[in-house]
C-alpha positions as YAML, in Angstrom:
chain: A
units: angstrom
residues:
- id: 1
  name: MET
  ca: [-47.39, 87.10, -140.21]
- id: 2
  name: LYS
  ca: [-47.05, 90.20, -142.39]
- id: 3
  name: ALA
  ca: [-49.36, 91.86, -145.03]
- id: 4
  name: ASN
  ca: [-48.74, 94.90, -147.18]
- id: 5
  name: LEU
  ca: [-51.50, 96.74, -148.94]
- id: 6
  name: THR
  ca: [-51.14, 100.07, -150.86]
- id: 7
  name: VAL
  ca: [-53.22, 103.10, -150.82]
- id: 8
  name: HIS
  ca: [-53.10, 105.03, -154.22]
- id: 9
  name: THR
  ca: [-53.83, 108.79, -154.17]
- id: 10
  name: GLN
  ca: [-53.04, 111.72, -156.37]
- id: 11
  name: SER
  ca: [-50.44, 113.05, -153.98]
- id: 12
  name: HIS
  ca: [-48.57, 109.67, -153.35]
- id: 13
  name: ASP
  ca: [-48.97, 105.97, -153.04]
- id: 14
  name: TYR
  ca: [-48.08, 104.52, -149.49]
- id: 15
  name: PRO
  ca: [-48.20, 101.17, -147.92]
- id: 16
  name: ILE
  ca: [-50.29, 99.84, -145.02]
- id: 17
  name: VAL
  ca: [-48.16, 97.25, -143.15]
- id: 18
  name: ILE
  ca: [-50.12, 94.64, -141.06]
- id: 19
  name: THR
  ca: [-48.15, 92.55, -138.57]
- id: 20
  name: SER
  ca: [-48.77, 90.44, -135.65]
- id: 21
  name: GLN
  ca: [-45.98, 91.86, -133.68]
- id: 22
  name: CYS
  ca: [-42.84, 93.81, -134.82]
- id: 23
  name: ASP
  ca: [-39.94, 96.29, -134.07]
- id: 24
  name: LEU
  ca: [-41.86, 99.54, -134.58]
- id: 25
  name: ALA
  ca: [-38.64, 101.52, -135.25]
- id: 26
  name: LYS
  ca: [-37.34, 99.16, -137.64]
- id: 27
  name: GLU
  ca: [-40.57, 99.16, -139.74]
- id: 28
  name: VAL
  ca: [-40.96, 103.01, -139.96]
- id: 29
  name: ALA
  ca: [-37.33, 104.10, -140.30]
- id: 30
  name: PRO
  ca: [-37.21, 103.88, -144.12]
- id: 31
  name: TYR
  ca: [-40.24, 106.25, -144.24]
- id: 32
  name: ILE
  ca: [-38.68, 109.05, -142.12]
- id: 33
  name: LYS
  ca: [-37.50, 112.02, -144.05]
- id: 34
  name: GLY
  ca: [-34.47, 114.05, -142.72]
- id: 35
  name: LYS
  ca: [-33.06, 113.66, -139.30]
- id: 36
  name: GLN
  ca: [-35.66, 115.32, -136.98]
- id: 37
  name: VAL
  ca: [-38.51, 113.19, -135.74]
- id: 38
  name: MET
  ca: [-41.35, 113.96, -133.31]
- id: 39
  name: VAL
  ca: [-43.35, 111.29, -131.92]
- id: 40
  name: VAL
  ca: [-46.75, 112.26, -130.64]
- id: 41
  name: THR
  ca: [-48.61, 110.10, -128.40]
- id: 42
  name: ASN
  ca: [-50.85, 110.18, -125.13]
- id: 43
  name: THR
  ca: [-50.31, 109.35, -121.65]
- id: 44
  name: THR
  ca: [-51.99, 105.99, -121.92]
- id: 45
  name: VAL
  ca: [-49.87, 104.73, -124.83]
- id: 46
  name: GLU
  ca: [-46.75, 106.32, -123.67]
- id: 47
  name: LYS
  ca: [-46.45, 103.84, -120.88]
- id: 48
  name: LEU
  ca: [-46.79, 100.77, -123.37]
- id: 49
  name: TYR
  ca: [-44.85, 101.60, -126.48]
- id: 50
  name: LEU
  ca: [-43.13, 105.00, -126.43]
- id: 51
  name: GLN
  ca: [-39.76, 104.10, -124.88]
- id: 52
  name: ALA
  ca: [-39.13, 101.13, -127.23]
- id: 53
  name: LEU
  ca: [-39.92, 103.20, -130.47]
- id: 54
  name: VAL
  ca: [-37.93, 106.20, -129.15]
- id: 55
  name: GLU
  ca: [-34.91, 104.02, -128.47]
- id: 56
  name: GLY
  ca: [-35.06, 102.22, -131.56]
- id: 57
  name: LEU
  ca: [-35.18, 105.46, -133.47]
- id: 58
  name: GLN
  ca: [-32.25, 107.36, -131.64]
- id: 59
  name: ALA
  ca: [-29.35, 105.68, -133.25]
- id: 60
  name: ASP
  ca: [-30.11, 107.32, -136.49]
- id: 61
  name: PHE
  ca: [-32.38, 110.30, -135.72]
- id: 62
  name: GLU
  ca: [-32.96, 113.29, -133.36]
- id: 63
  name: VAL
  ca: [-36.05, 112.22, -131.66]
- id: 64
  name: LEU
  ca: [-38.52, 114.59, -129.73]
- id: 65
  name: THR
  ca: [-41.57, 113.43, -128.04]
- id: 66
  name: MET
  ca: [-44.89, 115.06, -127.31]
- id: 67
  name: VAL
  ca: [-47.37, 113.35, -124.79]
- id: 68
  name: LEU
  ca: [-50.89, 114.59, -124.84]
- id: 69
  name: PRO
  ca: [-53.46, 113.84, -122.49]
- id: 70
  name: ASP
  ca: [-55.77, 110.91, -123.52]
- id: 71
  name: GLY
  ca: [-59.25, 111.55, -124.57]
- id: 72
  name: GLU
  ca: [-61.51, 113.08, -127.41]
- id: 73
  name: GLN
  ca: [-62.10, 116.15, -125.27]
- id: 74
  name: TYR
  ca: [-58.42, 117.10, -125.75]
- id: 75
  name: LYS
  ca: [-58.87, 116.98, -129.63]
- id: 76
  name: THR
  ca: [-58.81, 120.83, -129.80]
- id: 77
  name: GLN
  ca: [-56.75, 123.75, -130.92]
- id: 78
  name: GLN
  ca: [-55.18, 124.10, -127.49]
- id: 79
  name: TYR
  ca: [-53.39, 121.13, -127.60]
- id: 80
  name: ILE
  ca: [-52.50, 121.28, -131.51]
- id: 81
  name: ASP
  ca: [-50.85, 124.39, -130.26]
- id: 82
  name: GLN
  ca: [-48.73, 122.40, -127.95]
- id: 83
  name: ILE
  ca: [-47.35, 120.42, -130.86]
- id: 84
  name: TYR
  ca: [-46.63, 123.67, -132.83]
- id: 85
  name: ASP
  ca: [-44.86, 125.19, -129.70]
- id: 86
  name: ALA
  ca: [-42.72, 122.09, -129.40]
- id: 87
  name: LEU
  ca: [-41.80, 122.15, -133.02]
- id: 88
  name: MET
  ca: [-40.95, 125.78, -133.09]
- id: 89
  name: ASP
  ca: [-38.94, 125.51, -129.78]
- id: 90
  name: ASN
  ca: [-36.84, 122.80, -130.96]
- id: 91
  name: HIS
  ca: [-36.10, 124.52, -134.41]
- id: 92
  name: CYS
  ca: [-37.68, 121.78, -136.45]
- id: 93
  name: SER
  ca: [-37.42, 122.35, -140.24]
- id: 94
  name: ARG
  ca: [-39.60, 121.26, -143.24]
- id: 95
  name: ASP
  ca: [-38.01, 117.99, -143.31]
- id: 96
  name: VAL
  ca: [-39.24, 117.00, -139.87]
- id: 97
  name: THR
  ca: [-41.20, 113.67, -139.50]
- id: 98
  name: LEU
  ca: [-44.18, 113.49, -137.17]
- id: 99
  name: ILE
  ca: [-45.05, 110.04, -136.09]
- id: 100
  name: ALA
  ca: [-48.67, 109.43, -134.53]
- id: 101
  name: LEU
  ca: [-48.30, 106.65, -131.94]
- id: 102
  name: GLY
  ca: [-51.81, 106.06, -130.74]
- id: 103
  name: GLY
  ca: [-55.54, 105.83, -131.45]
- id: 104
  name: GLY
  ca: [-57.76, 108.17, -133.65]
- id: 105
  name: VAL
  ca: [-57.43, 111.24, -131.68]
- id: 106
  name: VAL
  ca: [-53.53, 111.09, -131.82]
- id: 107
  name: GLY
  ca: [-53.60, 110.13, -135.43]
- id: 108
  name: ASP
  ca: [-55.94, 113.06, -136.26]
- id: 109
  name: MET
  ca: [-54.20, 115.74, -134.39]
- id: 110
  name: THR
  ca: [-50.78, 114.61, -135.44]
- id: 111
  name: GLY
  ca: [-51.80, 114.58, -139.04]
- id: 112
  name: PHE
  ca: [-53.37, 117.88, -138.81]
- id: 113
  name: ALA
  ca: [-50.21, 119.34, -137.17]
- id: 114
  name: ALA
  ca: [-48.29, 117.71, -140.17]
- id: 115
  name: ALA
  ca: [-50.52, 119.24, -142.75]
- id: 116
  name: SER
  ca: [-50.39, 122.70, -141.33]
- id: 117
  name: PHE
  ca: [-46.84, 123.10, -139.79]
- id: 118
  name: MET
  ca: [-44.70, 125.07, -142.51]
- id: 119
  name: ARG
  ca: [-47.60, 124.13, -144.83]
- id: 120
  name: GLY
  ca: [-47.05, 120.43, -144.61]
- id: 121
  name: VAL
  ca: [-44.28, 117.93, -143.29]
- id: 122
  name: ASN
  ca: [-43.97, 114.30, -143.52]
- id: 123
  name: PHE
  ca: [-45.95, 112.13, -141.09]
- id: 124
  name: ILE
  ca: [-46.35, 108.40, -140.38]
- id: 125
  name: GLN
  ca: [-49.23, 106.50, -138.65]
- id: 126
  name: ILE
  ca: [-48.78, 103.88, -136.06]
- id: 127
  name: PRO
  ca: [-52.38, 103.19, -134.82]
- id: 128
  name: THR
  ca: [-52.75, 101.27, -131.64]
- id: 129
  name: THR
  ca: [-56.42, 100.96, -131.46]
- id: 130
  name: LEU
  ca: [-58.63, 98.75, -133.73]
- id: 131
  name: LEU
  ca: [-60.71, 101.85, -134.80]
- id: 132
  name: SER
  ca: [-57.63, 103.78, -135.83]
- id: 133
  name: GLN
  ca: [-56.19, 100.74, -137.63]
- id: 134
  name: VAL
  ca: [-59.26, 100.00, -139.81]
- id: 135
  name: ASP
  ca: [-60.44, 103.61, -140.37]
- id: 136
  name: SER
  ca: [-58.85, 106.96, -139.01]
- id: 137
  name: SER
  ca: [-55.26, 106.12, -139.99]
- id: 138
  name: VAL
  ca: [-55.86, 105.39, -143.56]
- id: 139
  name: GLY
  ca: [-57.00, 107.88, -146.17]
- id: 140
  name: GLY
  ca: [-55.52, 111.17, -144.88]
- id: 141
  name: LYS
  ca: [-58.30, 112.87, -142.92]
- id: 142
  name: THR
  ca: [-56.92, 114.86, -140.38]
- id: 143
  name: GLY
  ca: [-58.55, 117.55, -137.97]
- id: 144
  name: ILE
  ca: [-59.78, 118.57, -134.63]
- id: 145
  name: ASN
  ca: [-63.04, 119.17, -132.99]
- id: 146
  name: HIS
  ca: [-64.98, 122.55, -132.48]
- id: 147
  name: PRO
  ca: [-67.45, 122.95, -129.74]
- id: 148
  name: LYS
  ca: [-70.22, 123.13, -132.33]
- id: 149
  name: GLY
  ca: [-69.30, 120.09, -134.36]
- id: 150
  name: LYS
  ca: [-66.94, 117.13, -134.45]
- id: 151
  name: ASN
  ca: [-63.97, 117.28, -136.88]
- id: 152
  name: MET
  ca: [-65.06, 120.58, -138.31]
- id: 153
  name: ILE
  ca: [-61.42, 121.96, -138.64]
- id: 154
  name: GLY
  ca: [-58.77, 119.81, -140.58]
- id: 155
  name: ALA
  ca: [-57.19, 119.00, -143.87]
- id: 156
  name: PHE
  ca: [-56.67, 116.14, -146.08]
- id: 157
  name: TRP
  ca: [-52.85, 115.00, -145.62]
- id: 158
  name: GLN
  ca: [-51.72, 111.64, -146.51]
- id: 159
  name: PRO
  ca: [-49.12, 109.63, -144.40]
- id: 160
  name: GLN
  ca: [-46.00, 108.09, -145.75]
- id: 161
  name: MET
  ca: [-47.04, 104.78, -144.33]
- id: 162
  name: VAL
  ca: [-49.41, 103.16, -141.78]
- id: 163
  name: LEU
  ca: [-48.05, 100.60, -139.48]
- id: 164
  name: ALA
  ca: [-50.80, 98.30, -137.88]
- id: 165
  name: ASP
  ca: [-49.44, 95.81, -135.34]
- id: 166
  name: MET
  ca: [-52.03, 93.42, -134.00]
- id: 167
  name: HIS
  ca: [-49.96, 93.08, -130.80]
- id: 168
  name: THR
  ca: [-50.98, 96.62, -129.80]
- id: 169
  name: LEU
  ca: [-54.55, 95.48, -129.68]
- id: 170
  name: THR
  ca: [-53.87, 93.17, -126.78]
- id: 171
  name: THR
  ca: [-53.29, 96.15, -124.49]
- id: 172
  name: LEU
  ca: [-56.85, 97.84, -125.52]
- id: 173
  name: PRO
  ca: [-59.50, 97.96, -122.89]
- id: 174
  name: GLN
  ca: [-62.47, 95.94, -123.86]
- id: 175
  name: ARG
  ca: [-64.49, 99.06, -124.37]
- id: 176
  name: GLU
  ca: [-62.11, 100.33, -126.91]
- id: 177
  name: LEU
  ca: [-61.94, 96.98, -128.84]
- id: 178
  name: SER
  ca: [-65.78, 97.20, -129.09]
- id: 179
  name: ALA
  ca: [-65.56, 100.83, -130.30]
- id: 180
  name: GLY
  ca: [-63.28, 99.78, -133.03]
- id: 181
  name: MET
  ca: [-65.50, 96.89, -134.02]
- id: 182
  name: ALA
  ca: [-68.22, 99.34, -134.81]
- id: 183
  name: GLU
  ca: [-66.22, 100.59, -137.92]
- id: 184
  name: VAL
  ca: [-65.46, 97.15, -138.91]
- id: 185
  name: ILE
  ca: [-69.06, 96.19, -138.99]
- id: 186
  name: LYS
  ca: [-69.77, 99.49, -140.82]
- id: 187
  name: TYR
  ca: [-67.67, 98.22, -143.73]
- id: 188
  name: ALA
  ca: [-69.67, 95.03, -144.02]
- id: 189
  name: LEU
  ca: [-72.97, 96.88, -143.90]
- id: 190
  name: ILE
  ca: [-72.03, 99.43, -146.75]
- id: 191
  name: MET
  ca: [-69.89, 97.37, -148.96]
- id: 192
  name: ASP
  ca: [-70.04, 93.53, -148.48]
- id: 193
  name: ALA
  ca: [-72.95, 91.33, -147.18]
- id: 194
  name: ASP
  ca: [-70.58, 88.36, -147.10]
- id: 195
  name: PHE
  ca: [-68.19, 90.07, -144.79]
- id: 196
  name: LEU
  ca: [-71.10, 90.48, -142.36]
- id: 197
  name: THR
  ca: [-71.71, 86.75, -142.44]
- id: 198
  name: TRP
  ca: [-67.96, 86.32, -141.76]
- id: 199
  name: LEU
  ca: [-68.03, 88.69, -138.89]
- id: 200
  name: GLU
  ca: [-71.05, 86.95, -137.36]
- id: 201
  name: ASP
  ca: [-69.14, 83.60, -137.60]
- id: 202
  name: ASN
  ca: [-66.02, 85.07, -136.19]
- id: 203
  name: MET
  ca: [-67.19, 87.57, -133.61]
- id: 204
  name: SER
  ca: [-66.06, 85.42, -130.65]
- id: 205
  name: ALA
  ca: [-62.51, 85.02, -132.10]
- id: 206
  name: LEU
  ca: [-62.20, 88.72, -132.87]
- id: 207
  name: MET
  ca: [-63.44, 89.79, -129.28]
- id: 208
  name: SER
  ca: [-61.10, 87.18, -127.85]
- id: 209
  name: LEU
  ca: [-58.08, 88.94, -129.57]
- id: 210
  name: ASP
  ca: [-57.31, 86.02, -131.95]
- id: 211
  name: LYS
  ca: [-54.37, 87.80, -133.88]
- id: 212
  name: VAL
  ca: [-54.84, 85.83, -137.20]
- id: 213
  name: VAL
  ca: [-58.46, 86.63, -137.19]
- id: 214
  name: LEU
  ca: [-57.98, 90.24, -136.23]
- id: 215
  name: ALA
  ca: [-55.35, 90.67, -139.00]
- id: 216
  name: GLU
  ca: [-57.69, 89.49, -141.66]
- id: 217
  name: ALA
  ca: [-60.50, 91.79, -140.41]
- id: 218
  name: VAL
  ca: [-58.04, 94.64, -140.46]
- id: 219
  name: ALA
  ca: [-56.76, 93.88, -143.79]
- id: 220
  name: ARG
  ca: [-60.24, 93.57, -145.32]
- id: 221
  name: CYS
  ca: [-61.21, 96.83, -143.92]
- id: 222
  name: CYS
  ca: [-58.10, 98.55, -144.92]
- id: 223
  name: GLN
  ca: [-58.50, 97.19, -148.49]
- id: 224
  name: TYR
  ca: [-62.06, 98.60, -148.64]
- id: 225
  name: LYS
  ca: [-61.00, 101.97, -147.52]
- id: 226
  name: ALA
  ca: [-58.01, 102.15, -149.80]
- id: 227
  name: ASP
  ca: [-60.15, 101.22, -152.96]
- id: 228
  name: ILE
  ca: [-62.59, 103.99, -151.84]
- id: 229
  name: VAL
  ca: [-59.85, 106.60, -151.17]
- id: 230
  name: ALA
  ca: [-58.17, 105.77, -154.58]
- id: 231
  name: GLN
  ca: [-61.47, 106.87, -156.35]
- id: 232
  name: ASP
  ca: [-62.37, 109.87, -154.09]
- id: 233
  name: GLU
  ca: [-59.47, 111.18, -151.93]
- id: 234
  name: ARG
  ca: [-61.27, 114.18, -150.78]
- id: 235
  name: GLU
  ca: [-64.80, 112.96, -150.20]
- id: 236
  name: SER
  ca: [-66.47, 114.75, -153.10]
- id: 237
  name: GLY
  ca: [-68.49, 111.61, -153.76]
- id: 238
  name: LYS
  ca: [-68.22, 107.78, -152.78]
- id: 239
  name: ARG
  ca: [-66.11, 108.39, -149.92]
- id: 240
  name: ALA
  ca: [-68.93, 109.93, -147.98]
- id: 241
  name: LEU
  ca: [-70.33, 106.36, -147.81]
- id: 242
  name: LEU
  ca: [-67.72, 105.59, -145.03]
- id: 243
  name: ASN
  ca: [-69.75, 107.90, -142.83]
- id: 244
  name: PHE
  ca: [-72.65, 105.42, -142.41]
- id: 245
  name: GLY
  ca: [-73.91, 106.03, -138.85]
- id: 246
  name: HIS
  ca: [-71.69, 108.97, -138.42]
- id: 247
  name: THR
  ca: [-74.29, 111.74, -138.77]
- id: 248
  name: PHE
  ca: [-76.45, 110.42, -136.10]
- id: 249
  name: GLY
  ca: [-73.43, 109.35, -134.16]
- id: 250
  name: HIS
  ca: [-71.76, 112.92, -134.30]
- id: 251
  name: VAL
  ca: [-75.13, 114.17, -132.84]
- id: 252
  name: ILE
  ca: [-74.61, 112.03, -129.89]
- id: 253
  name: GLU
  ca: [-70.95, 112.89, -129.46]
- id: 254
  name: THR
  ca: [-71.47, 116.51, -129.77]
- id: 255
  name: HIS
  ca: [-74.61, 116.69, -127.37]
- id: 256
  name: GLU
  ca: [-73.20, 114.52, -124.68]
- id: 257
  name: GLY
  ca: [-69.86, 115.97, -124.64]
- id: 258
  name: TYR
  ca: [-66.68, 114.61, -126.63]
- id: 259
  name: GLY
  ca: [-65.44, 111.61, -124.84]
- id: 260
  name: LYS
  ca: [-68.60, 110.59, -122.82]
- id: 261
  name: TRP
  ca: [-69.41, 108.24, -125.68]
- id: 262
  name: LEU
  ca: [-66.71, 106.61, -127.46]
- id: 263
  name: HIS
  ca: [-66.79, 107.46, -131.27]
- id: 264
  name: GLY
  ca: [-67.49, 103.80, -132.22]
- id: 265
  name: GLU
  ca: [-70.09, 103.59, -129.59]
- id: 266
  name: ALA
  ca: [-71.99, 106.66, -130.97]
- id: 267
  name: VAL
  ca: [-71.38, 105.24, -134.60]
- id: 268
  name: ALA
  ca: [-72.86, 101.94, -133.54]
- id: 269
  name: ALA
  ca: [-76.05, 103.55, -132.22]
- id: 270
  name: GLY
  ca: [-76.16, 105.84, -135.24]
- id: 271
  name: MET
  ca: [-75.97, 102.90, -137.71]
- id: 272
  name: VAL
  ca: [-79.08, 101.41, -136.09]
- id: 273
  name: GLN
  ca: [-80.82, 104.74, -136.53]
- id: 274
  name: ALA
  ca: [-79.83, 104.91, -140.09]
- id: 275
  name: ALA
  ca: [-80.89, 101.40, -140.63]
- id: 276
  name: GLN
  ca: [-84.39, 102.12, -139.10]
- id: 277
  name: LEU
  ca: [-84.80, 105.18, -141.41]
- id: 278
  name: SER
  ca: [-83.64, 102.89, -144.23]
- id: 279
  name: GLN
  ca: [-86.39, 100.37, -143.25]
- id: 280
  name: LYS
  ca: [-89.13, 103.07, -142.87]
- id: 281
  name: MET
  ca: [-88.22, 103.92, -146.50]
- id: 282
  name: GLY
  ca: [-88.94, 100.46, -147.58]
- id: 283
  name: TRP
  ca: [-85.33, 99.70, -148.47]
- id: 284
  name: ILE
  ca: [-84.54, 97.13, -146.03]
- id: 285
  name: SER
  ca: [-86.55, 94.90, -143.73]
- id: 286
  name: GLU
  ca: [-87.39, 94.87, -139.96]
- id: 287
  name: ALA
  ca: [-85.36, 91.52, -140.02]
- id: 288
  name: ASP
  ca: [-82.49, 93.34, -141.51]
- id: 289
  name: VAL
  ca: [-82.54, 96.05, -138.70]
- id: 290
  name: GLN
  ca: [-82.66, 93.29, -136.02]
- id: 291
  name: ARG
  ca: [-79.74, 91.56, -137.70]
- id: 292
  name: ILE
  ca: [-77.66, 94.82, -137.66]
- id: 293
  name: SER
  ca: [-78.68, 95.20, -133.91]
- id: 294
  name: LYS
  ca: [-77.75, 91.81, -133.13]
- id: 295
  name: VAL
  ca: [-74.24, 91.78, -134.63]
- id: 296
  name: LEU
  ca: [-73.56, 95.23, -132.87]
- id: 297
  name: GLN
  ca: [-74.53, 93.68, -129.51]
- id: 298
  name: SER
  ca: [-72.26, 90.71, -130.08]
- id: 299
  name: ALA
  ca: [-69.52, 93.23, -130.20]
- id: 300
  name: GLN
  ca: [-70.67, 94.61, -126.88]
- id: 301
  name: LEU
  ca: [-71.86, 97.77, -128.50]
- id: 302
  name: PRO
  ca: [-74.83, 100.04, -127.66]
- id: 303
  name: ILE
  ca: [-77.62, 100.18, -129.98]
- id: 304
  name: LYS
  ca: [-79.82, 102.79, -128.32]
- id: 305
  name: PRO
  ca: [-78.79, 106.59, -128.42]
- id: 306
  name: PRO
  ca: [-79.26, 108.72, -125.40]
- id: 307
  name: VAL
  ca: [-82.47, 110.77, -125.09]
- id: 308
  name: ILE
  ca: [-81.93, 114.10, -127.33]
- id: 309
  name: ASP
  ca: [-84.55, 116.49, -128.11]
- id: 310
  name: THR
  ca: [-85.52, 116.02, -131.78]
- id: 311
  name: GLN
  ca: [-85.02, 119.65, -132.76]
- id: 312
  name: ILE
  ca: [-81.64, 119.94, -130.97]
- id: 313
  name: ALA
  ca: [-80.62, 116.78, -132.93]
- id: 314
  name: LEU
  ca: [-81.86, 118.29, -136.16]
- id: 315
  name: ASP
  ca: [-79.92, 121.51, -135.51]
- id: 316
  name: LEU
  ca: [-76.66, 119.54, -134.84]
- id: 317
  name: MET
  ca: [-77.10, 117.52, -138.03]
- id: 318
  name: GLN
  ca: [-76.99, 120.99, -139.93]
- id: 319
  name: HIS
  ca: [-73.40, 121.22, -138.82]
- id: 320
  name: ASP
  ca: [-72.62, 117.95, -140.70]
- id: 321
  name: LYS
  ca: [-70.01, 118.20, -143.33]
- id: 322
  name: LYS
  ca: [-72.26, 116.45, -145.86]
- id: 323
  name: VAL
  ca: [-74.88, 119.17, -145.75]
- id: 324
  name: LYS
  ca: [-75.20, 120.88, -149.15]
- id: 325
  name: SER
  ca: [-77.49, 124.07, -149.70]
- id: 326
  name: GLY
  ca: [-78.93, 123.52, -146.19]
- id: 327
  name: GLN
  ca: [-80.00, 119.99, -146.96]
- id: 328
  name: ILE
  ca: [-79.12, 117.28, -144.59]
- id: 329
  name: ARG
  ca: [-77.62, 114.33, -146.51]
- id: 330
  name: LEU
  ca: [-77.56, 110.87, -144.99]
- id: 331
  name: ILE
  ca: [-75.97, 107.53, -145.81]
- id: 332
  name: LEU
  ca: [-78.74, 104.88, -145.77]
- id: 333
  name: LEU
  ca: [-78.83, 101.23, -146.87]
- id: 334
  name: LYS
  ca: [-80.54, 100.20, -150.04]
- id: 335
  name: SER
  ca: [-79.65, 96.65, -148.84]
- id: 336
  name: VAL
  ca: [-77.43, 94.99, -146.43]
- id: 337
  name: GLY
  ca: [-73.93, 95.59, -148.15]
- id: 338
  name: GLU
  ca: [-75.09, 98.56, -150.30]
- id: 339
  name: ALA
  ca: [-75.27, 102.14, -149.15]
- id: 340
  name: VAL
  ca: [-76.25, 105.40, -150.82]
- id: 341
  name: VAL
  ca: [-75.81, 109.06, -150.08]
- id: 342
  name: THR
  ca: [-79.08, 110.77, -150.30]
- id: 343
  name: ALA
  ca: [-81.10, 113.86, -149.36]
- id: 344
  name: ASP
  ca: [-84.27, 112.31, -150.79]
- id: 345
  name: PHE
  ca: [-86.00, 111.33, -147.77]
- id: 346
  name: ASP
  ca: [-89.08, 112.30, -145.86]
- id: 347
  name: GLN
  ca: [-88.29, 114.69, -143.02]
- id: 348
  name: SER
  ca: [-91.14, 113.27, -140.93]
- id: 349
  name: LEU
  ca: [-89.43, 109.74, -140.96]
- id: 350
  name: LEU
  ca: [-86.34, 111.12, -139.93]
- id: 351
  name: GLU
  ca: [-87.95, 112.88, -137.08]
- id: 352
  name: ALA
  ca: [-89.65, 109.74, -136.19]
- id: 353
  name: VAL
  ca: [-86.44, 107.87, -135.85]
- id: 354
  name: LEU
  ca: [-84.90, 110.69, -133.82]
- id: 355
  name: THR
  ca: [-87.96, 110.66, -131.50]
- id: 356
  name: GLU
  ca: [-88.30, 106.86, -131.09]
- id: 357
  name: THR
  ca: [-86.88, 105.12, -128.08]
- id: 358
  name: LEU
  ca: [-85.95, 101.45, -129.03]
...
């Protein structure tokens, strides 16, 4: 099984290749520029896939590796500097290709290093988690965290290709699979009510790692994102819809400490909070909120945020990248399958959602 999608952007078009199992090196080799390659991965993925990829590339390329610690808490300037140091120490030139082999943290950091080293070099995404396959590897968002806010430092930098191999999902811990499913469910809630029904019908197969069903879900999500990125590469408008649940979720991640809650777990709880505010505004029903909660629970995701002081949560929301002229803007649901970006909500309703415990 193999599927190819294309992402259209102003800088260049690139493919998303979705396979059930493949030779990683063979797939990415045509998209490598020059002879120098650096594969960036983490300590977990290193043990699983790094050796085969490096051995597959060594016949034709000079291959360097950079193995980072595994975790959101390492998505910082300190560890980006380790990538820069290795590139400099090995006299890498502007035609080096960086390959991100791992989940969203590895992809974001490798992409940011590629965007900023010598003002921009070639890079390739090989996402090995569900979350990174359906979301962070596509669309060119790269970056690192700051102690005061998630993903506050970064750049838009499109990869040359994305290779999503369903086989890599078979080595995912259950918690990571669930975290990725949050982003899958997000697409249904903001763009396609029929997809939500499909997910409800197929959740058991997805959680059981049925590769055919997983590939269909990944392909659908990548197509949704590719369509949005083609319209709004740098998130000046419609692309912000992809942040449904994220403003609330980033509060959880920042407050609790990066890595304590996985990104998808925080987004899941955040989507329930966003749905609750949408319901309080009269846009969706209580039954819709319950349906959203139920499908998230079926993916073994949390639906309750940790206890966070309301004023602290509001202060953290002010660091969100969607804030304009001091106004918090949220992605809310007009209906299941239709989302909007709005600053037109009653502050007291937002505070009520932040104060409530489910």
